[in-house]
Amino acid sequence: VRDAWMGAAAVSGLAAARLAAAGVVRNTGTAALSLGTLLGAFDADALTEGLGDDWQILHNYFKRHASCSYTHPAADLALQLRHQHLGALTNAQIGAAVAELRVDTHALAAPLNRTGWDNGLGAMFSIPYAVATALLDGVVAPATADATGADRPDLFALAGKVSVAEDPELTRRLPHERATRLTAVLVDGRRVELDAPHPVGDSDHHPFTARTLPAMLGALLGDPATVDRLRSTVDDLFTTDDVGPSLRALAPLTTRTAAVLGGSA
């Protein structure tokens, strides 16, 4: 559904602009009623603020973890903790070295606090899962979400040490920042506190570049050739007279890609 409504929204936006330009539609105030009177306040001027100058696609981000985007800053901080403070330890030693993990975050992410899950979707919407996976494996990969307690007792045990809470101060920084703070208490007495304003990959934080993004996707898919073909096709779209053949040729490729990603990245 998530992928479908993005495409539907793009088509609807193009259709609305073309119908308005053709003079066959008019503003009946529906948006002011549904988005304003029924749901809250509606500011029509915001719809055209920066139009033609401020391109929202430039404020985008790429997900590097196979989990809900609200879990990403916490997973990023867990990777930082692993690399800077636990890098010399094995997975078993990491689980034993951590006494407690606390994640303070904004109101939208705070409900993702489950320390146990029954399926892959439940795992991908759990901050404790993302933190524990990043610490133990050094990556939040699609296949890991389907692991059960019997498969990965170490993962479930470490997730059980993670608590999640809302920090009202971090909530006040929305929507301009999706800030998160990770506090780790280690059994040797050390207390490590890390924070991030956005997930890695966000255009306002640590954006991926034309050099780093293909490498990340190639590692995720296990097939750099696929990434090269996708990139080549996208580059060609700017000059072709008909995008149909190029996009249809990608259909078998994107089916395989979806199978690898599990629809989660």
Coordinates of C-alpha atoms in Angstrom, one line a residue:
V1 CA 0.0 0.0 0.0
R2 CA 2.8 2.4 0.9
D3 CA 4.4 2.1 -2.5
A4 CA 1.0 2.2 -4.3
W5 CA -0.1 5.4 -2.7
M6 CA 3.1 7.2 -3.5
G7 CA 2.6 6.4 -7.2
A8 CA -1.1 7.3 -7.0
A9 CA -0.3 10.6 -5.4
A10 CA 2.2 11.5 -8.1
V11 CA -0.4 10.7 -10.9
S12 CA -3.1 12.6 -9.0
G13 CA -0.8 15.7 -8.7
L14 CA 0.0 15.7 -12.4
A15 CA -3.7 15.2 -13.3
A16 CA -4.8 18.1 -11.0
A17 CA -2.3 20.5 -12.5
R18 CA -3.2 19.6 -16.0
L19 CA -7.0 19.8 -15.4
A20 CA -6.5 23.2 -13.7
A21 CA -4.4 24.5 -16.6
A22 CA -7.1 23.3 -19.0
G23 CA -9.8 25.2 -17.1
V24 CA -12.0 22.2 -16.6
V25 CA -11.9 22.2 -12.7
R26 CA -12.3 24.8 -10.0
N27 CA -11.5 25.0 -6.3
T28 CA -14.6 24.1 -4.4
G29 CA -13.0 24.4 -0.9
T30 CA -12.9 20.6 -0.3
A31 CA -9.4 20.8 1.1
A32 CA -10.2 23.6 3.5
L33 CA -13.2 21.5 4.8
S34 CA -11.5 18.1 5.1
L35 CA -8.0 19.2 6.1
G36 CA -9.1 22.3 8.0
T37 CA -12.6 22.1 9.6
L38 CA -12.6 18.4 10.1
L39 CA -9.0 17.6 10.9
G40 CA -7.3 20.8 12.1
A41 CA -6.0 24.0 10.6
F42 CA -5.5 24.5 6.8
D43 CA -3.0 27.1 5.5
A44 CA -3.6 27.4 1.7
D45 CA -0.5 29.7 1.3
A46 CA 1.8 26.8 2.4
L47 CA 0.8 24.9 -0.7
T48 CA 2.6 27.4 -3.0
E49 CA 5.3 28.6 -0.6
G50 CA 8.6 28.3 -2.4
L51 CA 7.0 26.9 -5.5
G52 CA 9.5 26.8 -8.3
D53 CA 12.4 27.6 -6.0
D54 CA 12.3 25.1 -3.1
W55 CA 12.3 21.5 -4.5
Q56 CA 11.1 19.1 -1.9
I57 CA 12.7 16.1 -3.5
L58 CA 16.0 17.7 -2.4
H59 CA 14.9 17.4 1.2
N60 CA 14.6 13.6 0.9
Y61 CA 16.4 10.7 2.5
F62 CA 17.5 7.2 1.7
K63 CA 16.9 4.4 4.1
R64 CA 19.9 2.2 4.8
H65 CA 18.1 0.0 7.4
A66 CA 15.4 -2.6 6.6
S67 CA 13.0 -1.1 9.2
C68 CA 10.6 1.7 9.8
S69 CA 12.3 5.1 9.3
Y70 CA 11.5 6.2 12.8
T71 CA 13.8 3.4 14.1
H72 CA 16.7 4.6 11.9
P73 CA 18.4 7.3 14.1
A74 CA 18.4 4.8 17.0
A75 CA 20.0 2.1 14.7
D76 CA 22.5 4.6 13.5
L77 CA 23.5 5.4 17.1
A78 CA 23.7 1.7 17.9
L79 CA 26.2 1.3 15.0
Q80 CA 28.2 4.2 16.3
L81 CA 28.2 2.6 19.8
R82 CA 29.3 -0.7 18.3
H83 CA 32.2 0.8 16.2
Q84 CA 33.5 3.3 18.8
H85 CA 33.1 1.3 22.1
L86 CA 32.4 -2.4 21.4
G87 CA 34.2 -3.0 18.1
A88 CA 36.7 -5.5 19.6
L89 CA 33.9 -7.8 21.0
T90 CA 32.1 -10.8 19.4
N91 CA 28.4 -10.8 19.2
A92 CA 28.1 -12.9 22.4
Q93 CA 30.4 -10.5 24.2
I94 CA 28.4 -7.5 23.0
G95 CA 25.2 -8.9 24.5
A96 CA 27.0 -9.6 27.8
A97 CA 28.8 -6.2 27.9
V98 CA 25.5 -4.2 27.7
A99 CA 23.6 -3.8 30.9
E100 CA 21.0 -1.3 29.7
L101 CA 20.1 0.7 26.6
R102 CA 17.7 3.6 26.7
V103 CA 16.4 5.4 23.6
D104 CA 14.9 8.9 24.1
T105 CA 13.0 10.1 21.0
H106 CA 10.1 12.1 19.7
A107 CA 6.4 11.3 20.1
L108 CA 6.0 9.7 16.7
A109 CA 8.7 7.1 17.3
A110 CA 8.2 6.5 21.0
P111 CA 5.3 4.0 20.5
L112 CA 7.7 1.7 18.6
N113 CA 8.9 0.2 21.9
R114 CA 8.1 -3.5 21.7
T115 CA 10.9 -5.8 22.9
G116 CA 9.3 -8.9 21.4
W117 CA 7.7 -9.6 18.1
D118 CA 5.9 -12.4 16.2
N119 CA 6.8 -11.6 12.6
G120 CA 9.0 -9.6 10.3
L121 CA 6.7 -6.6 10.1
G122 CA 6.5 -6.4 13.9
A123 CA 10.3 -6.5 14.1
M124 CA 10.7 -3.7 11.6
F125 CA 8.5 -1.4 13.6
S126 CA 10.4 -2.0 16.8
I127 CA 13.2 0.3 18.0
P128 CA 14.6 -2.4 20.4
Y129 CA 14.8 -4.7 17.4
A130 CA 16.7 -2.2 15.3
V131 CA 19.1 -1.2 18.1
A132 CA 19.8 -4.9 19.0
T133 CA 20.3 -6.0 15.4
A134 CA 22.6 -3.0 14.6
L135 CA 24.7 -3.8 17.7
L136 CA 25.0 -7.5 17.2
D137 CA 25.2 -7.7 13.4
G138 CA 26.5 -4.3 12.3
V139 CA 23.6 -4.1 9.8
V140 CA 19.8 -4.2 9.9
A141 CA 19.2 -6.5 7.0
P142 CA 15.8 -7.7 5.6
A143 CA 16.2 -11.4 6.4
T144 CA 17.0 -10.8 10.1
A145 CA 13.5 -9.5 10.8
D146 CA 12.0 -13.0 10.2
A147 CA 14.3 -14.6 12.9
T148 CA 12.4 -16.1 15.8
G149 CA 13.4 -16.3 19.4
A150 CA 14.6 -19.8 18.8
D151 CA 16.7 -18.7 15.8
R152 CA 18.3 -15.7 17.5
P153 CA 18.0 -15.8 21.3
D154 CA 20.9 -13.3 21.5
L155 CA 18.9 -10.8 19.5
F156 CA 15.7 -11.1 21.6
A157 CA 17.7 -11.0 24.8
L158 CA 19.5 -7.8 23.9
A159 CA 16.3 -6.2 22.6
G160 CA 14.8 -6.9 26.1
K161 CA 17.4 -4.6 27.5
V162 CA 16.2 -1.6 25.4
S163 CA 13.7 0.9 26.8
V164 CA 12.1 3.6 24.7
A165 CA 10.6 6.9 25.9
E166 CA 9.4 10.2 24.6
D167 CA 11.5 13.3 25.3
P168 CA 9.1 16.3 25.0
E169 CA 12.1 18.4 24.0
L170 CA 12.9 16.2 21.1
T171 CA 9.2 16.2 20.1
R172 CA 9.3 20.0 19.9
R173 CA 12.0 19.7 17.3
L174 CA 9.6 18.1 14.9
P175 CA 9.1 18.3 11.9
H176 CA 12.5 19.9 11.1
E177 CA 14.4 17.2 13.1
R178 CA 13.7 13.6 13.9
A179 CA 16.1 13.6 16.8
T180 CA 17.0 10.6 19.0
R181 CA 19.3 10.0 21.9
L182 CA 20.8 6.6 22.9
T183 CA 22.2 6.0 26.4
A184 CA 24.1 2.8 27.0
V185 CA 25.1 1.5 30.4
L186 CA 27.9 -1.1 30.1
V187 CA 28.6 -3.7 32.7
D188 CA 32.1 -2.3 33.2
G189 CA 30.6 0.9 34.6
R190 CA 30.9 3.1 31.5
R191 CA 27.9 5.2 30.5
V192 CA 27.9 6.3 26.8
E193 CA 25.4 8.9 25.5
L194 CA 25.0 9.5 21.8
D195 CA 22.5 11.7 19.9
A196 CA 21.5 12.4 16.3
P197 CA 19.2 15.0 14.8
H198 CA 18.3 12.9 11.8
P199 CA 18.9 9.4 10.4
V200 CA 22.0 8.9 8.3
G201 CA 21.0 9.3 4.6
D202 CA 18.9 12.4 5.3
S203 CA 19.7 15.3 3.0
D204 CA 20.0 17.6 6.1
H205 CA 22.3 15.3 8.1
H206 CA 24.6 12.8 6.4
P207 CA 23.2 12.4 2.8
F208 CA 24.3 9.6 0.6
T209 CA 26.0 10.8 -2.6
A210 CA 26.3 9.6 -6.2
R211 CA 29.4 7.7 -5.0
T212 CA 28.2 6.2 -1.7
L213 CA 24.6 5.3 -2.7
P214 CA 25.4 2.7 -5.4
A215 CA 27.8 1.0 -3.0
M216 CA 25.1 0.8 -0.3
L217 CA 22.5 -0.6 -2.7
G218 CA 24.9 -3.0 -4.2
A219 CA 25.8 -4.4 -0.8
L220 CA 22.1 -4.7 0.1
L221 CA 21.1 -6.4 -3.1
G222 CA 24.3 -8.5 -3.4
D223 CA 24.4 -7.6 -7.1
P224 CA 26.3 -4.4 -8.1
A225 CA 25.4 -5.1 -11.7
T226 CA 21.7 -4.6 -10.9
V227 CA 22.5 -1.2 -9.4
D228 CA 24.6 -0.2 -12.5
R229 CA 21.7 -1.1 -14.8
L230 CA 19.2 0.9 -12.7
R231 CA 21.4 3.9 -12.6
S232 CA 22.0 3.7 -16.4
T233 CA 18.3 3.5 -17.1
V234 CA 17.5 6.5 -14.9
D235 CA 20.2 8.6 -16.6
D236 CA 18.7 7.7 -20.0
L237 CA 15.2 8.8 -19.0
F238 CA 16.2 12.5 -19.3
T239 CA 16.9 12.2 -23.0
T240 CA 14.5 9.5 -24.3
D241 CA 11.3 10.4 -26.1
D242 CA 9.4 7.5 -24.6
V243 CA 10.2 6.1 -21.1
G244 CA 7.8 3.2 -21.5
P245 CA 10.2 0.7 -23.1
S246 CA 13.0 1.5 -20.7
L247 CA 10.8 1.1 -17.6
R248 CA 9.1 -2.1 -18.9
A249 CA 12.5 -3.6 -19.5
L250 CA 13.1 -3.2 -15.8
A251 CA 10.1 -5.3 -14.7
P252 CA 11.9 -8.6 -14.2
L253 CA 14.7 -6.8 -12.5
T254 CA 12.5 -5.0 -10.0
T255 CA 10.6 -8.2 -9.2
R256 CA 13.9 -9.9 -8.2
T257 CA 14.9 -6.8 -6.3
A258 CA 11.7 -6.7 -4.3
A259 CA 12.2 -10.4 -3.4
V260 CA 15.6 -9.6 -2.0
L261 CA 14.5 -6.5 -0.1
G262 CA 11.4 -8.1 1.3
G263 CA 9.5 -4.9 0.6
S264 CA 11.1 -3.3 3.7
A265 CA 14.0 -1.1 2.6

